[in-house]
């Protein structure tokens, strides 16, 4: 079994996150997801470990959102 690549294309990241390449590009350009530009054409690459850190950060933010905004079921008997 081949080891995972250290760097991923934006298309690879989009596949992992189940979103579009345009959305990943926006995350990179906003600075939400760290990435580097390589080569003469300046192609973006995201380090696998940075993607995992980003995912963990999103889980953390989601947990905090749930704490700050508890789900309350509406009373449908009225």
Short mmCIF file of N, CA, C and O in Angstrom, two decimals:
data_model
loop_
_atom_site.label_atom_id
_atom_site.label_comp_id
_atom_site.label_asym_id
_atom_site.label_seq_id
_atom_site.Cartn_x
_atom_site.Cartn_y
_atom_site.Cartn_z
N UNK A 1 0.84 -1.18 0.00
CA UNK A 1 0.00 0.00 0.00
C UNK A 1 0.88 1.23 0.00
O UNK A 1 1.78 1.37 0.82
N UNK A 2 0.63 2.15 -0.93
CA UNK A 2 1.44 3.36 -1.06
C UNK A 2 1.09 4.36 0.04
O UNK A 2 -0.08 4.47 0.43
N UNK A 3 2.10 5.06 0.56
CA UNK A 3 1.82 6.07 1.58
C UNK A 3 1.03 7.24 0.99
O UNK A 3 1.08 7.50 -0.21
N UNK A 4 0.30 7.94 1.83
CA UNK A 4 -0.45 9.11 1.38
C UNK A 4 0.53 10.20 0.95
O UNK A 4 1.58 10.36 1.57
N UNK A 5 0.17 10.97 -0.07
CA UNK A 5 1.06 12.04 -0.50
C UNK A 5 1.11 13.14 0.55
O UNK A 5 0.13 13.37 1.27
N UNK A 6 2.26 13.80 0.63
CA UNK A 6 2.41 14.89 1.60
C UNK A 6 1.57 16.09 1.19
O UNK A 6 0.98 16.76 2.04
N UNK A 7 1.53 16.39 -0.12
CA UNK A 7 0.79 17.55 -0.61
C UNK A 7 -0.35 17.12 -1.51
O UNK A 7 -0.24 16.16 -2.27
N UNK A 8 -1.45 17.84 -1.41
CA UNK A 8 -2.65 17.55 -2.17
C UNK A 8 -3.00 18.74 -3.07
O UNK A 8 -2.79 19.90 -2.69
N UNK A 9 -3.56 18.46 -4.23
CA UNK A 9 -4.08 19.52 -5.09
C UNK A 9 -5.39 20.03 -4.48
O UNK A 9 -5.99 19.37 -3.61
N UNK A 10 -5.85 21.17 -4.97
CA UNK A 10 -7.14 21.67 -4.48
C UNK A 10 -8.27 20.71 -4.85
O UNK A 10 -9.22 20.55 -4.08
N UNK A 11 -8.14 20.05 -5.99
CA UNK A 11 -9.15 19.05 -6.39
C UNK A 11 -9.15 17.87 -5.41
O UNK A 11 -10.21 17.36 -5.05
N UNK A 12 -7.96 17.45 -4.98
CA UNK A 12 -7.87 16.36 -4.01
C UNK A 12 -8.53 16.76 -2.69
O UNK A 12 -9.27 15.99 -2.08
N UNK A 13 -8.26 17.99 -2.25
CA UNK A 13 -8.84 18.50 -1.00
C UNK A 13 -10.36 18.57 -1.14
O UNK A 13 -11.10 18.18 -0.22
N UNK A 14 -10.83 19.04 -2.29
CA UNK A 14 -12.28 19.13 -2.53
C UNK A 14 -12.93 17.75 -2.43
O UNK A 14 -14.01 17.61 -1.86
N UNK A 15 -12.25 16.74 -2.93
CA UNK A 15 -12.78 15.38 -2.85
C UNK A 15 -12.86 14.91 -1.39
O UNK A 15 -13.86 14.34 -0.97
N UNK A 16 -11.81 15.18 -0.62
CA UNK A 16 -11.79 14.79 0.79
C UNK A 16 -12.92 15.48 1.56
O UNK A 16 -13.62 14.86 2.36
N UNK A 17 -13.11 16.77 1.29
CA UNK A 17 -14.12 17.54 2.01
C UNK A 17 -15.51 17.44 1.37
O UNK A 17 -16.47 18.01 1.90
N UNK A 18 -15.59 16.73 0.25
CA UNK A 18 -16.86 16.58 -0.48
C UNK A 18 -17.47 17.95 -0.81
O UNK A 18 -18.63 18.23 -0.52
N UNK A 19 -16.64 18.80 -1.41
CA UNK A 19 -17.07 20.13 -1.82
C UNK A 19 -16.44 20.43 -3.17
O UNK A 19 -15.81 19.57 -3.77
N UNK A 20 -16.59 21.64 -3.65
CA UNK A 20 -16.04 21.99 -4.97
C UNK A 20 -14.61 22.54 -4.84
O UNK A 20 -14.21 23.03 -3.78
N UNK A 21 -13.89 22.47 -5.94
CA UNK A 21 -12.55 23.05 -5.98
C UNK A 21 -12.63 24.56 -5.76
O UNK A 21 -11.74 25.15 -5.13
N UNK A 22 -13.69 25.20 -6.26
CA UNK A 22 -13.87 26.64 -6.06
C UNK A 22 -14.01 26.98 -4.58
O UNK A 22 -13.46 27.98 -4.11
N UNK A 23 -14.72 26.14 -3.84
CA UNK A 23 -14.87 26.38 -2.39
C UNK A 23 -13.54 26.22 -1.68
O UNK A 23 -13.19 27.00 -0.80
N UNK A 24 -12.77 25.22 -2.07
CA UNK A 24 -11.44 25.02 -1.46
C UNK A 24 -10.54 26.20 -1.80
O UNK A 24 -9.82 26.70 -0.94
N UNK A 25 -10.59 26.66 -3.04
CA UNK A 25 -9.80 27.82 -3.44
C UNK A 25 -10.16 29.03 -2.57
O UNK A 25 -9.28 29.75 -2.11
N UNK A 26 -11.44 29.23 -2.32
CA UNK A 26 -11.88 30.33 -1.46
C UNK A 26 -11.34 30.17 -0.04
O UNK A 26 -10.90 31.15 0.58
N UNK A 27 -11.34 28.96 0.49
CA UNK A 27 -10.79 28.71 1.83
C UNK A 27 -9.30 29.08 1.87
O UNK A 27 -8.83 29.68 2.84
N UNK A 28 -8.58 28.72 0.82
CA UNK A 28 -7.15 29.02 0.74
C UNK A 28 -6.93 30.52 0.62
O UNK A 28 -6.11 31.10 1.35
N UNK A 29 -7.65 31.18 -0.28
CA UNK A 29 -7.45 32.60 -0.52
C UNK A 29 -7.84 33.45 0.69
O UNK A 29 -7.25 34.51 0.91
N UNK A 30 -8.82 32.99 1.49
CA UNK A 30 -9.20 33.70 2.71
C UNK A 30 -8.20 33.45 3.84
O UNK A 30 -8.25 34.11 4.87
N UNK A 31 -7.35 32.45 3.67
CA UNK A 31 -6.40 32.11 4.72
C UNK A 31 -6.94 31.13 5.74
O UNK A 31 -6.29 30.87 6.74
N UNK A 32 -8.12 30.58 5.48
CA UNK A 32 -8.71 29.60 6.40
C UNK A 32 -7.98 28.27 6.35
O UNK A 32 -7.89 27.57 7.35
N UNK A 33 -7.49 27.92 5.16
CA UNK A 33 -6.79 26.66 4.95
C UNK A 33 -5.39 26.97 4.42
O UNK A 33 -5.26 27.46 3.29
N UNK A 34 -4.35 26.73 5.20
CA UNK A 34 -2.99 27.05 4.76
C UNK A 34 -2.60 26.24 3.52
O UNK A 34 -2.92 25.06 3.41
N UNK A 35 -1.94 26.90 2.59
CA UNK A 35 -1.50 26.26 1.35
C UNK A 35 -0.26 26.98 0.83
O UNK A 35 0.08 28.07 1.29
N UNK A 36 0.41 26.35 -0.12
CA UNK A 36 1.58 26.95 -0.77
C UNK A 36 1.35 26.97 -2.27
O UNK A 36 0.56 26.19 -2.79
N UNK A 37 2.04 27.89 -2.95
CA UNK A 37 2.02 27.93 -4.41
C UNK A 37 3.34 27.39 -4.90
O UNK A 37 4.39 27.76 -4.40
N UNK A 38 3.27 26.50 -5.88
CA UNK A 38 4.50 25.91 -6.41
C UNK A 38 4.53 26.03 -7.93
O UNK A 38 3.49 26.19 -8.57
N UNK A 39 5.73 25.96 -8.46
CA UNK A 39 5.90 25.94 -9.92
C UNK A 39 5.67 27.28 -10.58
O UNK A 39 5.22 28.25 -9.97
N UNK A 40 6.01 27.32 -11.86
CA UNK A 40 5.89 28.53 -12.64
C UNK A 40 4.47 29.03 -12.80
O UNK A 40 4.23 30.23 -12.93
N UNK A 41 3.52 28.12 -12.81
CA UNK A 41 2.11 28.50 -12.94
C UNK A 41 1.46 28.77 -11.60
O UNK A 41 0.27 29.11 -11.54
N UNK A 42 2.22 28.63 -10.53
CA UNK A 42 1.70 28.93 -9.20
C UNK A 42 0.53 28.07 -8.78
O UNK A 42 -0.50 28.56 -8.33
N UNK A 43 0.67 26.76 -8.93
CA UNK A 43 -0.40 25.85 -8.55
C UNK A 43 -0.42 25.68 -7.02
O UNK A 43 0.61 25.53 -6.40
N UNK A 44 -1.61 25.72 -6.47
CA UNK A 44 -1.78 25.59 -5.03
C UNK A 44 -1.65 24.14 -4.59
O UNK A 44 -2.14 23.23 -5.27
N UNK A 45 -1.02 23.95 -3.43
CA UNK A 45 -0.93 22.63 -2.80
C UNK A 45 -1.19 22.79 -1.30
O UNK A 45 -0.76 23.77 -0.69
N UNK A 46 -1.91 21.83 -0.75
CA UNK A 46 -2.23 21.82 0.68
C UNK A 46 -1.54 20.62 1.30
O UNK A 46 -1.70 19.49 0.82
N UNK A 47 -0.80 20.86 2.35
CA UNK A 47 -0.13 19.77 3.04
C UNK A 47 -1.18 18.92 3.78
O UNK A 47 -2.09 19.47 4.41
N UNK A 48 -1.05 17.63 3.67
CA UNK A 48 -2.02 16.71 4.29
C UNK A 48 -2.23 17.01 5.77
O UNK A 48 -3.37 17.01 6.25
N UNK A 49 -1.15 17.29 6.48
CA UNK A 49 -1.26 17.56 7.91
C UNK A 49 -2.04 18.85 8.17
O UNK A 49 -2.79 18.94 9.15
N UNK A 50 -1.90 19.85 7.29
CA UNK A 50 -2.65 21.11 7.45
C UNK A 50 -4.13 20.88 7.19
O UNK A 50 -4.99 21.48 7.85
N UNK A 51 -4.45 20.00 6.24
CA UNK A 51 -5.84 19.67 5.99
C UNK A 51 -6.44 18.98 7.22
O UNK A 51 -7.56 19.32 7.64
N UNK A 52 -5.71 18.06 7.82
CA UNK A 52 -6.21 17.38 9.03
C UNK A 52 -6.40 18.37 10.17
O UNK A 52 -7.39 18.29 10.91
N UNK A 53 -5.48 19.32 10.32
CA UNK A 53 -5.62 20.36 11.35
C UNK A 53 -6.86 21.20 11.10
O UNK A 53 -7.60 21.54 12.03
N UNK A 54 -7.10 21.54 9.83
CA UNK A 54 -8.27 22.33 9.47
C UNK A 54 -9.55 21.56 9.82
O UNK A 54 -10.49 22.12 10.39
N UNK A 55 -9.59 20.28 9.50
CA UNK A 55 -10.76 19.47 9.81
C UNK A 55 -10.99 19.42 11.32
O UNK A 55 -12.13 19.59 11.79
N UNK A 56 -9.94 19.22 12.09
CA UNK A 56 -10.08 19.21 13.56
C UNK A 56 -10.58 20.56 14.08
O UNK A 56 -11.41 20.62 14.98
N UNK A 57 -10.09 21.65 13.48
CA UNK A 57 -10.53 22.99 13.87
C UNK A 57 -12.03 23.15 13.59
O UNK A 57 -12.76 23.71 14.40
N UNK A 58 -12.48 22.64 12.45
CA UNK A 58 -13.89 22.75 12.10
C UNK A 58 -14.76 21.92 13.07
O UNK A 58 -15.84 22.36 13.45
N UNK A 59 -14.27 20.75 13.47
CA UNK A 59 -14.99 19.97 14.48
C UNK A 59 -15.07 20.74 15.79
O UNK A 59 -16.12 20.78 16.45
N UNK A 60 -13.99 21.36 16.19
CA UNK A 60 -13.96 22.15 17.42
C UNK A 60 -14.95 23.31 17.36
O UNK A 60 -15.70 23.56 18.31
N UNK A 61 -14.95 24.01 16.23
CA UNK A 61 -15.89 25.12 16.06
C UNK A 61 -17.33 24.63 16.06
O UNK A 61 -18.22 25.29 16.62
N UNK A 62 -17.58 23.48 15.46
CA UNK A 62 -18.93 22.92 15.44
C UNK A 62 -19.38 22.54 16.86
O UNK A 62 -20.53 22.80 17.24
N UNK A 63 -18.45 21.94 17.64
CA UNK A 63 -18.79 21.60 19.02
C UNK A 63 -19.14 22.85 19.81
O UNK A 63 -20.11 22.86 20.57
N UNK A 64 -18.37 23.91 19.63
CA UNK A 64 -18.63 25.15 20.36
C UNK A 64 -19.96 25.76 19.92
O UNK A 64 -20.70 26.28 20.74
N UNK A 65 -20.27 25.68 18.64
CA UNK A 65 -21.54 26.19 18.15
C UNK A 65 -22.71 25.46 18.82
O UNK A 65 -23.68 26.08 19.23
N UNK A 66 -22.58 24.13 18.94
CA UNK A 66 -23.64 23.34 19.57
C UNK A 66 -23.80 23.74 21.03
O UNK A 66 -24.93 23.88 21.53
N UNK A 67 -22.70 23.97 21.72
CA UNK A 67 -22.76 24.41 23.12
C UNK A 67 -23.42 25.78 23.22
O UNK A 67 -24.28 26.02 24.07
N UNK A 68 -23.04 26.69 22.33
CA UNK A 68 -23.56 28.06 22.37
C UNK A 68 -25.00 28.17 21.88
O UNK A 68 -25.70 29.12 22.21
N UNK A 69 -25.43 27.22 21.05
CA UNK A 69 -26.77 27.26 20.46
C UNK A 69 -27.44 25.90 20.64
O UNK A 69 -27.58 25.14 19.68
N UNK A 70 -27.86 25.59 21.87
CA UNK A 70 -28.46 24.26 22.10
C UNK A 70 -29.73 24.07 21.29
O UNK A 70 -30.49 25.00 21.05
N UNK A 71 -29.90 22.84 20.84
CA UNK A 71 -31.09 22.47 20.07
C UNK A 71 -32.26 22.31 21.01
O UNK A 71 -32.18 21.57 22.00
N UNK A 72 -33.34 23.01 20.71
CA UNK A 72 -34.53 22.91 21.53
C UNK A 72 -35.67 22.48 20.60
O UNK A 72 -35.99 23.18 19.64
N UNK A 73 -36.24 21.32 20.90
CA UNK A 73 -37.35 20.85 20.08
C UNK A 73 -38.58 21.69 20.37
O UNK A 73 -38.87 22.00 21.52
N UNK A 74 -39.27 22.05 19.30
CA UNK A 74 -40.48 22.87 19.49
C UNK A 74 -41.61 22.00 20.02
O UNK A 74 -41.68 20.80 19.73
N UNK A 75 -42.46 22.60 20.79
CA UNK A 75 -43.62 21.90 21.35
C UNK A 75 -44.71 21.89 20.28
O UNK A 75 -45.35 22.89 20.00
N UNK A 76 -44.93 20.74 19.65
CA UNK A 76 -45.88 20.66 18.53
C UNK A 76 -47.29 20.28 19.00
O UNK A 76 -48.14 19.97 18.19
N UNK A 77 -47.56 20.31 20.31
CA UNK A 77 -48.89 19.94 20.82
C UNK A 77 -49.83 21.12 20.90
O UNK A 77 -50.96 20.97 21.31
N UNK A 78 -49.36 22.30 20.55
CA UNK A 78 -50.22 23.49 20.64
C UNK A 78 -51.21 23.57 19.53
O UNK A 78 -51.11 23.20 18.46
#
